[in-house]
Amino acid sequence: MLGTVLRAPRDIRCEEVDEPKILKPTDAIIRLSASCICGSDLWPYRGIQPVSEPMRMGHEYCGVVVEVSSAVRTVKPGQFVVGSFCISDNTCPHCRFGFQSSCEQREFMSAAQAPLARVPLADGTLVATPAMPADDLIPSLLATSDVLGTGWYAADAARVQEGCTAVVVGDGAVGLMGVLAAKQMGAARIIAMSRHKQRQDLALEFGATDIVAERGDDGVAKVKALTAGVGAESVLECVGTQESMAQAIACARPGGSIGFVGVPHGVQLDGQSLFFAQKSLLGGPAPVRRFLPHLIELVWERKINPGKVFDHQIPLRDVAAGYRAMDERRAIKAMLRL
């Protein structure tokens, strides 16, 4: 079958790869209905994350179960399922505490930019939909697998509550999903930090009440001006750079919370500054499995439409063009039809 392979920075190919096989009693094989390119895929693509050998790519997925191994009990062939990018058993102490992304058996999904994928720990990782979905729901169901779940975690970690003010740092797909999540959680004011018209428009559609185009100190000053000099109770950091983290912390009021989900690259924090800032930080890889049933329900009942974040849909064979479009910010997020 065909699959995406990153052979070196900016050398991404759709080429023949081996079909996945059952390896363990807890495995399932699914036939993907769609996959996509994640913003985190751009780190190795750009060479910021080292690439020492060819890498199979893709960790966002949904599709139909075609085979299960002997120990799988909660999903069966023929069911449409969505799975987290983080593989978990959903039974260990960390999973039961709601942090499946720190599961004692944790693995990270890979090789999902392909027609077939092996999912380890299928019982703990996959969630079946009520029935076979309509085709127009597939983009939104795909979004729950990572990008929506990660944006949702950013809002949850930032303690977004009814009536609060939330700031979203980052206008990529995760940031836009953070806007949607903050709206669903009842934030009264949502300030999206973006200087790209298309992304600003989508942020407003998802629930943003204000747009701040400035960055760094100027961006912080604008947020302070919008909040009577106080800052926001909740800040979602959805980028992962030194500048974005500093901006997020500075936008939060004393006692406020920052949910950080951008994979950090070069981020360093000063302990004394944090001590006197009196702000909470919680983040890391999103425990998407915790949120999946609720997010699938919202999509299924058409209460949210996160699939709008896919502004670029291409066949798998054109995956290299999708990476280029996202790298050059001509696309927010590229969906791969299989």
PDB file of C-alpha atoms in Angstrom, residues 173-321:
ATOM      1  CA  ALA A 173      -5.366  24.531  13.877  1.00  0.00           C
ATOM      2  CA  VAL A 174      -4.904  23.794  17.598  1.00  0.00           C
ATOM      3  CA  GLY A 175      -5.332  27.445  18.537  1.00  0.00           C
ATOM      4  CA  LEU A 176      -8.513  27.661  16.489  1.00  0.00           C
ATOM      5  CA  MET A 177      -9.813  24.526  18.193  1.00  0.00           C
ATOM      6  CA  GLY A 178      -8.916  26.175  21.500  1.00  0.00           C
ATOM      7  CA  VAL A 179     -11.203  29.050  20.566  1.00  0.00           C
ATOM      8  CA  LEU A 180     -14.012  26.594  19.807  1.00  0.00           C
ATOM      9  CA  ALA A 181     -13.400  24.776  23.095  1.00  0.00           C
ATOM     10  CA  ALA A 182     -13.371  27.976  25.149  1.00  0.00           C
ATOM     11  CA  LYS A 183     -16.691  28.950  23.572  1.00  0.00           C
ATOM     12  CA  GLN A 184     -18.197  25.558  24.415  1.00  0.00           C
ATOM     13  CA  MET A 185     -16.954  25.859  27.999  1.00  0.00           C
ATOM     14  CA  GLY A 186     -18.742  29.175  28.424  1.00  0.00           C
ATOM     15  CA  ALA A 187     -16.024  31.832  28.194  1.00  0.00           C
ATOM     16  CA  ALA A 188     -17.697  35.221  27.897  1.00  0.00           C
ATOM     17  CA  ARG A 189     -14.756  36.847  26.144  1.00  0.00           C
ATOM     18  CA  ILE A 190     -12.307  35.060  23.891  1.00  0.00           C
ATOM     19  CA  ILE A 191      -9.313  37.003  22.593  1.00  0.00           C
ATOM     20  CA  ALA A 192      -7.656  35.281  19.649  1.00  0.00           C
ATOM     21  CA  MET A 193      -4.134  36.402  18.841  1.00  0.00           C
ATOM     22  CA  SER A 194      -3.739  36.238  15.065  1.00  0.00           C
ATOM     23  CA  ARG A 195      -2.543  38.399  12.208  1.00  0.00           C
ATOM     24  CA  HIS A 196      -3.818  36.285   9.323  1.00  0.00           C
ATOM     25  CA  LYS A 197      -7.200  37.267   7.882  1.00  0.00           C
ATOM     26  CA  GLN A 198      -8.386  33.748   7.007  1.00  0.00           C
ATOM     27  CA  ARG A 199      -7.526  32.470  10.471  1.00  0.00           C
ATOM     28  CA  GLN A 200      -9.033  35.525  12.136  1.00  0.00           C
ATOM     29  CA  ASP A 201     -12.290  34.914  10.275  1.00  0.00           C
ATOM     30  CA  LEU A 202     -12.406  31.275  11.359  1.00  0.00           C
ATOM     31  CA  ALA A 203     -11.591  32.227  14.951  1.00  0.00           C
ATOM     32  CA  LEU A 204     -14.537  34.623  14.936  1.00  0.00           C
ATOM     33  CA  GLU A 205     -16.771  31.906  13.493  1.00  0.00           C
ATOM     34  CA  PHE A 206     -15.673  29.521  16.247  1.00  0.00           C
ATOM     35  CA  GLY A 207     -16.485  32.064  18.968  1.00  0.00           C
ATOM     36  CA  ALA A 208     -13.715  34.659  19.349  1.00  0.00           C
ATOM     37  CA  THR A 209     -14.971  38.046  20.502  1.00  0.00           C
ATOM     38  CA  ASP A 210     -11.751  39.999  19.922  1.00  0.00           C
ATOM     39  CA  ILE A 211      -8.749  39.717  17.609  1.00  0.00           C
ATOM     40  CA  VAL A 212      -5.285  40.911  18.600  1.00  0.00           C
ATOM     41  CA  ALA A 213      -2.828  41.043  15.713  1.00  0.00           C
ATOM     42  CA  GLU A 214       0.149  42.300  17.717  1.00  0.00           C
ATOM     43  CA  ARG A 215       2.754  39.931  19.147  1.00  0.00           C
ATOM     44  CA  GLY A 216       5.229  39.984  22.023  1.00  0.00           C
ATOM     45  CA  ASP A 217       5.099  42.964  24.362  1.00  0.00           C
ATOM     46  CA  ASP A 218       2.758  44.831  22.018  1.00  0.00           C
ATOM     47  CA  GLY A 219       0.358  41.900  22.036  1.00  0.00           C
ATOM     48  CA  VAL A 220       0.450  41.688  25.832  1.00  0.00           C
ATOM     49  CA  ALA A 221      -0.215  45.427  26.081  1.00  0.00           C
ATOM     50  CA  LYS A 222      -3.242  45.085  23.801  1.00  0.00           C
ATOM     51  CA  VAL A 223      -4.643  42.244  25.899  1.00  0.00           C
ATOM     52  CA  LYS A 224      -4.110  44.274  29.053  1.00  0.00           C
ATOM     53  CA  ALA A 225      -5.883  47.214  27.444  1.00  0.00           C
ATOM     54  CA  LEU A 226      -8.844  44.987  26.553  1.00  0.00           C
ATOM     55  CA  THR A 227      -9.050  43.688  30.138  1.00  0.00           C
ATOM     56  CA  ALA A 228      -8.769  47.000  32.006  1.00  0.00           C
ATOM     57  CA  GLY A 229      -5.127  46.296  32.820  1.00  0.00           C
ATOM     58  CA  VAL A 230      -5.911  43.026  34.614  1.00  0.00           C
ATOM     59  CA  GLY A 231      -5.152  40.231  32.148  1.00  0.00           C
ATOM     60  CA  ALA A 232      -7.112  37.048  31.482  1.00  0.00           C
ATOM     61  CA  GLU A 233      -8.168  34.309  33.865  1.00  0.00           C
ATOM     62  CA  SER A 234      -7.375  31.641  31.249  1.00  0.00           C
ATOM     63  CA  VAL A 235      -4.678  31.570  28.566  1.00  0.00           C
ATOM     64  CA  LEU A 236      -4.219  28.837  25.984  1.00  0.00           C
ATOM     65  CA  GLU A 237      -0.663  28.499  24.623  1.00  0.00           C
ATOM     66  CA  CYS A 238      -0.835  26.629  21.316  1.00  0.00           C
ATOM     67  CA  VAL A 239       2.527  27.237  19.633  1.00  0.00           C
ATOM     68  CA  GLY A 240       5.505  26.014  21.662  1.00  0.00           C
ATOM     69  CA  THR A 241       8.129  28.735  21.170  1.00  0.00           C
ATOM     70  CA  GLN A 242       9.897  30.903  23.714  1.00  0.00           C
ATOM     71  CA  GLU A 243       8.028  33.974  22.480  1.00  0.00           C
ATOM     72  CA  SER A 244       4.605  32.349  22.571  1.00  0.00           C
ATOM     73  CA  MET A 245       5.108  30.944  26.076  1.00  0.00           C
ATOM     74  CA  ALA A 246       6.349  34.278  27.421  1.00  0.00           C
ATOM     75  CA  GLN A 247       3.411  36.022  25.772  1.00  0.00           C
ATOM     76  CA  ALA A 248       0.940  33.534  27.242  1.00  0.00           C
ATOM     77  CA  ILE A 249       2.287  33.864  30.781  1.00  0.00           C
ATOM     78  CA  ALA A 250       2.313  37.656  30.556  1.00  0.00           C
ATOM     79  CA  CYS A 251      -1.306  37.765  29.326  1.00  0.00           C
ATOM     80  CA  ALA A 252      -2.609  35.877  32.365  1.00  0.00           C
ATOM     81  CA  ARG A 253      -3.695  37.759  35.468  1.00  0.00           C
ATOM     82  CA  PRO A 254      -2.240  36.866  38.879  1.00  0.00           C
ATOM     83  CA  GLY A 255      -4.043  33.710  39.931  1.00  0.00           C
ATOM     84  CA  GLY A 256      -4.785  32.904  36.309  1.00  0.00           C
ATOM     85  CA  SER A 257      -4.031  29.662  34.509  1.00  0.00           C
ATOM     86  CA  ILE A 258      -2.066  28.835  31.382  1.00  0.00           C
ATOM     87  CA  GLY A 259      -2.807  25.636  29.484  1.00  0.00           C
ATOM     88  CA  PHE A 260       0.163  24.925  27.225  1.00  0.00           C
ATOM     89  CA  VAL A 261      -0.107  22.351  24.459  1.00  0.00           C
ATOM     90  CA  GLY A 262       2.348  23.615  21.845  1.00  0.00           C
ATOM     91  CA  VAL A 263       5.238  21.131  21.712  1.00  0.00           C
ATOM     92  CA  PRO A 264       8.077  23.164  23.296  1.00  0.00           C
ATOM     93  CA  HIS A 265      11.135  23.954  21.211  1.00  0.00           C
ATOM     94  CA  GLY A 266      13.757  26.072  22.951  1.00  0.00           C
ATOM     95  CA  VAL A 267      11.430  27.151  25.757  1.00  0.00           C
ATOM     96  CA  GLN A 268      13.114  28.140  29.017  1.00  0.00           C
ATOM     97  CA  LEU A 269      11.316  29.513  32.081  1.00  0.00           C
ATOM     98  CA  ASP A 270      12.767  31.632  34.853  1.00  0.00           C
ATOM     99  CA  GLY A 271      11.899  30.267  38.279  1.00  0.00           C
ATOM    100  CA  GLN A 272      11.980  33.586  40.110  1.00  0.00           C
ATOM    101  CA  SER A 273       9.697  35.248  37.556  1.00  0.00           C
ATOM    102  CA  LEU A 274       7.233  32.375  37.842  1.00  0.00           C
ATOM    103  CA  PHE A 275       7.376  32.548  41.631  1.00  0.00           C
ATOM    104  CA  PHE A 276       6.288  36.174  41.753  1.00  0.00           C
ATOM    105  CA  ALA A 277       3.853  35.908  38.843  1.00  0.00           C
ATOM    106  CA  GLN A 278       1.551  33.598  40.845  1.00  0.00           C
ATOM    107  CA  LYS A 279       0.100  31.832  37.838  1.00  0.00           C
ATOM    108  CA  SER A 280      -0.703  28.159  37.243  1.00  0.00           C
ATOM    109  CA  LEU A 281       0.723  26.168  34.335  1.00  0.00           C
ATOM    110  CA  LEU A 282      -0.547  22.809  33.142  1.00  0.00           C
ATOM    111  CA  GLY A 283       0.062  21.227  29.782  1.00  0.00           C
ATOM    112  CA  GLY A 284       1.786  18.521  27.830  1.00  0.00           C
ATOM    113  CA  PRO A 285       0.485  15.940  25.386  1.00  0.00           C
ATOM    114  CA  ALA A 286      -3.302  16.069  25.496  1.00  0.00           C
ATOM    115  CA  PRO A 287      -5.188  13.206  27.174  1.00  0.00           C
ATOM    116  CA  VAL A 288      -7.538  13.124  24.191  1.00  0.00           C
ATOM    117  CA  ARG A 289      -9.028   9.768  25.248  1.00  0.00           C
ATOM    118  CA  ARG A 290     -10.556  11.486  28.286  1.00  0.00           C
ATOM    119  CA  PHE A 291     -12.517  13.845  26.045  1.00  0.00           C
ATOM    120  CA  LEU A 292     -13.234  11.607  23.042  1.00  0.00           C
ATOM    121  CA  PRO A 293     -16.712  10.339  24.011  1.00  0.00           C
ATOM    122  CA  HIS A 294     -17.963  13.867  24.692  1.00  0.00           C
ATOM    123  CA  LEU A 295     -16.345  15.353  21.590  1.00  0.00           C
ATOM    124  CA  ILE A 296     -17.712  12.582  19.359  1.00  0.00           C
ATOM    125  CA  GLU A 297     -21.176  13.204  20.831  1.00  0.00           C
ATOM    126  CA  LEU A 298     -20.956  16.953  20.108  1.00  0.00           C
ATOM    127  CA  VAL A 299     -19.915  16.238  16.521  1.00  0.00           C
ATOM    128  CA  TRP A 300     -22.490  13.480  16.057  1.00  0.00           C
ATOM    129  CA  GLU A 301     -25.292  15.774  17.222  1.00  0.00           C
ATOM    130  CA  ARG A 302     -23.898  18.536  14.961  1.00  0.00           C
ATOM    131  CA  LYS A 303     -23.473  20.955  17.841  1.00  0.00           C
ATOM    132  CA  ILE A 304     -19.942  21.781  16.675  1.00  0.00           C
ATOM    133  CA  ASN A 305     -18.218  21.617  13.302  1.00  0.00           C
ATOM    134  CA  PRO A 306     -14.466  21.447  13.966  1.00  0.00           C
ATOM    135  CA  GLY A 307     -13.936  19.955  10.497  1.00  0.00           C
ATOM    136  CA  LYS A 308     -13.973  23.499   9.126  1.00  0.00           C
ATOM    137  CA  VAL A 309     -10.342  23.735  10.222  1.00  0.00           C
ATOM    138  CA  PHE A 310      -9.438  21.540   7.235  1.00  0.00           C
ATOM    139  CA  ASP A 311      -9.141  24.176   4.541  1.00  0.00           C
ATOM    140  CA  HIS A 312      -7.069  21.972   2.231  1.00  0.00           C
ATOM    141  CA  GLN A 313      -8.207  18.486   1.167  1.00  0.00           C
ATOM    142  CA  ILE A 314      -5.978  16.375  -1.048  1.00  0.00           C
ATOM    143  CA  PRO A 315      -5.477  12.714  -1.958  1.00  0.00           C
ATOM    144  CA  LEU A 316      -2.730  10.829  -0.141  1.00  0.00           C
ATOM    145  CA  ARG A 317      -0.547  10.710  -3.260  1.00  0.00           C
ATOM    146  CA  ASP A 318      -0.272  14.532  -3.114  1.00  0.00           C
ATOM    147  CA  VAL A 319       0.824  14.578   0.540  1.00  0.00           C
ATOM    148  CA  ALA A 320       4.069  16.453  -0.243  1.00  0.00           C
ATOM    149  CA  ALA A 321       2.022  19.369  -1.577  1.00  0.00           C
TER     150      ALA A 321
END
